[in-house]
Tab-separated table of C-alpha atoms in Angstrom:
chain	number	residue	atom	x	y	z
A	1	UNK	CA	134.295	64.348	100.721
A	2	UNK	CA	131.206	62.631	99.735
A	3	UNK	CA	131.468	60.135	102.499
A	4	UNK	CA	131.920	62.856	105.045
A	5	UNK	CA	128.256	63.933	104.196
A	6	UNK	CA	126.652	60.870	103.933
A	7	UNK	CA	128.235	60.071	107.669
A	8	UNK	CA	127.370	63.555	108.744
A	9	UNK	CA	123.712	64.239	106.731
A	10	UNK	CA	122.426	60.695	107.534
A	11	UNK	CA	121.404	61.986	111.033
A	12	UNK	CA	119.183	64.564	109.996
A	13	UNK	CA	116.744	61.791	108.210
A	14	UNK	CA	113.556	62.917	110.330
A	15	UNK	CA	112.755	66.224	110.061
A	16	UNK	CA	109.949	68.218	110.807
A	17	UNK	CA	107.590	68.341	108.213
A	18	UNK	CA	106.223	72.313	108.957
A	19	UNK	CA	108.120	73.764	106.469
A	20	UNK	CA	106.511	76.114	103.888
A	21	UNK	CA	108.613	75.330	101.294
A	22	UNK	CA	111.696	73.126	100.325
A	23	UNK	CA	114.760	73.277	97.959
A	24	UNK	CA	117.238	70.627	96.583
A	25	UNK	CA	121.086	70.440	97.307
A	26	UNK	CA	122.321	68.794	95.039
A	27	UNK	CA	125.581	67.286	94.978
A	28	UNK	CA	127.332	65.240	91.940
A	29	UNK	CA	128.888	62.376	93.083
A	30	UNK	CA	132.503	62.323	91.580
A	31	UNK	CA	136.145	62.860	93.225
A	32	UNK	CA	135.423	66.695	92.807
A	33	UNK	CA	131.835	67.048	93.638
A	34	UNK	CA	130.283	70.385	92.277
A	35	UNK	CA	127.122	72.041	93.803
A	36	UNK	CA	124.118	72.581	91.251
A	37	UNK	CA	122.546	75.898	91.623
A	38	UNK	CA	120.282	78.045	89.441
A	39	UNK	CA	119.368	81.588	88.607
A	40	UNK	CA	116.228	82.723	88.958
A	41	UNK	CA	114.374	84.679	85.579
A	42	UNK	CA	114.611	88.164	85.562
A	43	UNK	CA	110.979	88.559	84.832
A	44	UNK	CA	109.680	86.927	87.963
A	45	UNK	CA	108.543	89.245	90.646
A	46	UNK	CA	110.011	87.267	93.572
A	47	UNK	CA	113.869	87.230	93.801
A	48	UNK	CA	114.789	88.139	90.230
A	49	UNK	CA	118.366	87.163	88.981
A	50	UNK	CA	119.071	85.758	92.007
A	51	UNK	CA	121.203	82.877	92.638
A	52	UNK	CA	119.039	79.442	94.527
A	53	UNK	CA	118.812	76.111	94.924
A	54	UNK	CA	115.919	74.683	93.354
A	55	UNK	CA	113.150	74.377	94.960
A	56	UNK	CA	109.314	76.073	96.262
A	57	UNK	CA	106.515	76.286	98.244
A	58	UNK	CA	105.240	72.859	99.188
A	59	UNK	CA	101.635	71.669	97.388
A	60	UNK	CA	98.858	70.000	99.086
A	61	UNK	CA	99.227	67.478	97.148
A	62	UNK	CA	103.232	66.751	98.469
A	63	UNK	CA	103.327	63.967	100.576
A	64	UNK	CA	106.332	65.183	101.855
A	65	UNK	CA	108.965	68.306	102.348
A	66	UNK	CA	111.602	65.656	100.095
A	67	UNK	CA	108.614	65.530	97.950
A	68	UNK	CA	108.426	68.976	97.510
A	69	UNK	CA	111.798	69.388	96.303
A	70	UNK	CA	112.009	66.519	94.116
A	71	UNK	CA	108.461	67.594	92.520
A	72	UNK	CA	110.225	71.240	92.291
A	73	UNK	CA	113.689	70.121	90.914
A	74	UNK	CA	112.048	68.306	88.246
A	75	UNK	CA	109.955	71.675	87.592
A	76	UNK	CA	112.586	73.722	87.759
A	77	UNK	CA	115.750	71.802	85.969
A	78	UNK	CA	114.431	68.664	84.921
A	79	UNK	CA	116.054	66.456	87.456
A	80	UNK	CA	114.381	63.140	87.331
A	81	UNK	CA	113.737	62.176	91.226
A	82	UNK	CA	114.728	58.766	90.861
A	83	UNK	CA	117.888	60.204	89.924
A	84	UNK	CA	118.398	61.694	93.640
A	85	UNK	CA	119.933	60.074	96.791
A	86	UNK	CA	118.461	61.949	99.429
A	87	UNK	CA	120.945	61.878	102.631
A	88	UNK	CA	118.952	64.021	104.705
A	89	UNK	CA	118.009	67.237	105.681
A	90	UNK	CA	119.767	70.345	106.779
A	91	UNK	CA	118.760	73.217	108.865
A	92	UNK	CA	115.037	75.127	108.353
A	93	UNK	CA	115.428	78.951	108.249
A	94	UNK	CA	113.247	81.553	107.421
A	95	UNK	CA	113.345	83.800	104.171
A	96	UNK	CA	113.056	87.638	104.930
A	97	UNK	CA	109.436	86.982	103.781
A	98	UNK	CA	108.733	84.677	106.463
A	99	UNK	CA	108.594	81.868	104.628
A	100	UNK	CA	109.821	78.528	106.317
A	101	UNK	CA	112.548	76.564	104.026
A	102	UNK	CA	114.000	73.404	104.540
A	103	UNK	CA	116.811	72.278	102.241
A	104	UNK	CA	117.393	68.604	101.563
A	105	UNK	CA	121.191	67.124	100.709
A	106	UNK	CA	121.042	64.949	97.949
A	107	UNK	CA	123.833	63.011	95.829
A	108	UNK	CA	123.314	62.973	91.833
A	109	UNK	CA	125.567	61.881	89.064
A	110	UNK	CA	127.678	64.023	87.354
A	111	UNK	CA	127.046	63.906	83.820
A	112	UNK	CA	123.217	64.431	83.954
A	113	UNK	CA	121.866	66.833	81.750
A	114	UNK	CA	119.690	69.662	83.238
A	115	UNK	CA	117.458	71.634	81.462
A	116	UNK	CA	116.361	75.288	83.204
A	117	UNK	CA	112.473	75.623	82.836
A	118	UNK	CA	112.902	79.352	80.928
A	119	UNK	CA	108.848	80.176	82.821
A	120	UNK	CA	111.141	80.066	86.514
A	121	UNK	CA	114.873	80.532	85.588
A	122	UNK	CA	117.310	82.031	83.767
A	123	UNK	CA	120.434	79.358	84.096
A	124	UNK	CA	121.329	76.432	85.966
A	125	UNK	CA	125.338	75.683	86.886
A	126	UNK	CA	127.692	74.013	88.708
A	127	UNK	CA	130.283	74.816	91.402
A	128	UNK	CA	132.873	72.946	92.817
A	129	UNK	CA	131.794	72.011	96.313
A	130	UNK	CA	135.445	72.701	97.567
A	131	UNK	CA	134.757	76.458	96.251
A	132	UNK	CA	132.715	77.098	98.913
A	133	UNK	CA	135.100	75.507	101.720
A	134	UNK	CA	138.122	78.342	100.798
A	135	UNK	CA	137.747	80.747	103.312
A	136	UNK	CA	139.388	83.176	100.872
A	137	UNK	CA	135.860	82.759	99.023
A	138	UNK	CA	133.848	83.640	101.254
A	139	UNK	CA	132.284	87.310	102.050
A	140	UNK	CA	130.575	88.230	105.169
A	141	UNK	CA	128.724	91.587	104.963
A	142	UNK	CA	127.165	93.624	107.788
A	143	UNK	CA	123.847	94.249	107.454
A	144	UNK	CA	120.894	95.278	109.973
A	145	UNK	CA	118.020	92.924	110.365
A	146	UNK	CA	115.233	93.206	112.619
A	147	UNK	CA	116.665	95.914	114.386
A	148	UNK	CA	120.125	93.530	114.853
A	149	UNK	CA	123.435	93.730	112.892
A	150	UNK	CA	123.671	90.770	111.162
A	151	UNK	CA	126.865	88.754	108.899
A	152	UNK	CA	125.284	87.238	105.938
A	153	UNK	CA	127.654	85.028	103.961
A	154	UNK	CA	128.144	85.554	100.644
A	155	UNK	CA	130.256	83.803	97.746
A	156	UNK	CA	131.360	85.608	94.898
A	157	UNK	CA	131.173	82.906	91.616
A	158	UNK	CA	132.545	83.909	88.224
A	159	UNK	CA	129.970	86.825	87.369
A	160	UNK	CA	127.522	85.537	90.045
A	161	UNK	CA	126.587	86.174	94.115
A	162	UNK	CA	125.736	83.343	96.158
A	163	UNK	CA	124.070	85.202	98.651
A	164	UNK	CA	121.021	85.186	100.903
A	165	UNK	CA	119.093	82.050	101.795
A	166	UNK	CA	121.012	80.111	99.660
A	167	UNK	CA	124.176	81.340	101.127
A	168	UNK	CA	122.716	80.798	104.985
A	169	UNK	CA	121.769	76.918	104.170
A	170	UNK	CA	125.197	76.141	102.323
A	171	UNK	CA	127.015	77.576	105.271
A	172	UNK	CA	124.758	75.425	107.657
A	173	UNK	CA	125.818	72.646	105.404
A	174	UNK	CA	129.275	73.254	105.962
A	175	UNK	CA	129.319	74.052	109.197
A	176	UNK	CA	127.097	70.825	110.121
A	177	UNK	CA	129.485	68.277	107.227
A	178	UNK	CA	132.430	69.878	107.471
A	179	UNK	CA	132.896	71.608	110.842
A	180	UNK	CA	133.210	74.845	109.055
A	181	UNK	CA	133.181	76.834	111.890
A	182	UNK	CA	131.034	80.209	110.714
A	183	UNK	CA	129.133	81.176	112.776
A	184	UNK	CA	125.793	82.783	111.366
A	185	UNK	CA	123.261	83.805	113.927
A	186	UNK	CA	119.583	85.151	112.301
């Protein structure tokens, strides 16, 4: 499985670096790899409880979308960035803020220990990447946006939602690894 995205990820090396923010997909690299995701604190006022990658706006002193987030991993759930093998990038989308995200694929170990900063999140955890490619897993619900019905993915995770952003870049990531075949126009 892991191979599969390094064939399929390594073409998406140079991306364009207009992005307003960036997050971290993090993959463990074992036979089963699992998907590292967080949840966001409940006492933030931007996307509270929510499930997401890790990841933010991008600094002026970045020197790079990857830099931004590596720098925002580390923040976030203490993931050292020499730890990371970036493989490239996925596909920028736009948050319902109009914010500009571009996710980054990148291959970890399995047994590292992450630590949620408590200031930014609530949890961090780990799903099996497989979860995600059972069709019987996966939600699509209607829902109007910008004056368009829309199906935005969602994945249903012990007594969490993968849903939203995070839920529109995994499926590009399957779609673009794995040949998926959702399609998700927004």
């Amino acid at each position: 499985m892991l191979q599969i995205l390094r064939e399929r990820i390594a073409a998406t090396r140079d991306v364009d670096q207009h992005a307003d923010a960036a997050v971290l997909i993090a993959i463990t690299r074992e036979p089963e790899p699992k998907l590292i995701l967080t949840v966001r604190a409940g006492h933030l006022s931007s996307h509270p409880g929510e499930v997401a990658f890790p990841g933010g706006k991008r600094d002026p002193g970045d020197r790079s979308l990857v830099a931004t987030a590596l720098r925002e991993s580390f923040e976030e759930i203490a993931l050292d960035p020499a730890a990371v093998e970036i493989l490239g990038a996925g596909l920028q989308r736009r948050s319902r803020f109009g914010l500009q995200v571009r996710p980054f694929i990148g291959i970890v170990a399995p047994d590292l220990v992450l630590v949620p900063n408590l200031a930014e999140l609530d949890s961090v955890f780990r799903v099996p990447l497989r979860h995600f490619l059972e069709r019987d897993n996966l939600r699509l619900d209607e829902v109007e946006h910008e004056g368009r019905i829309c199906d935005l993915p969602r994945y249903p995770w012990r007594d969490k939602q993968v849903s939203g952003l995070t839920a529109l870049m995994l499926i590009d990531l399957l779609n673009t690894a794995f040949d998926f075949g959702v399609d998700i126009r927004r």
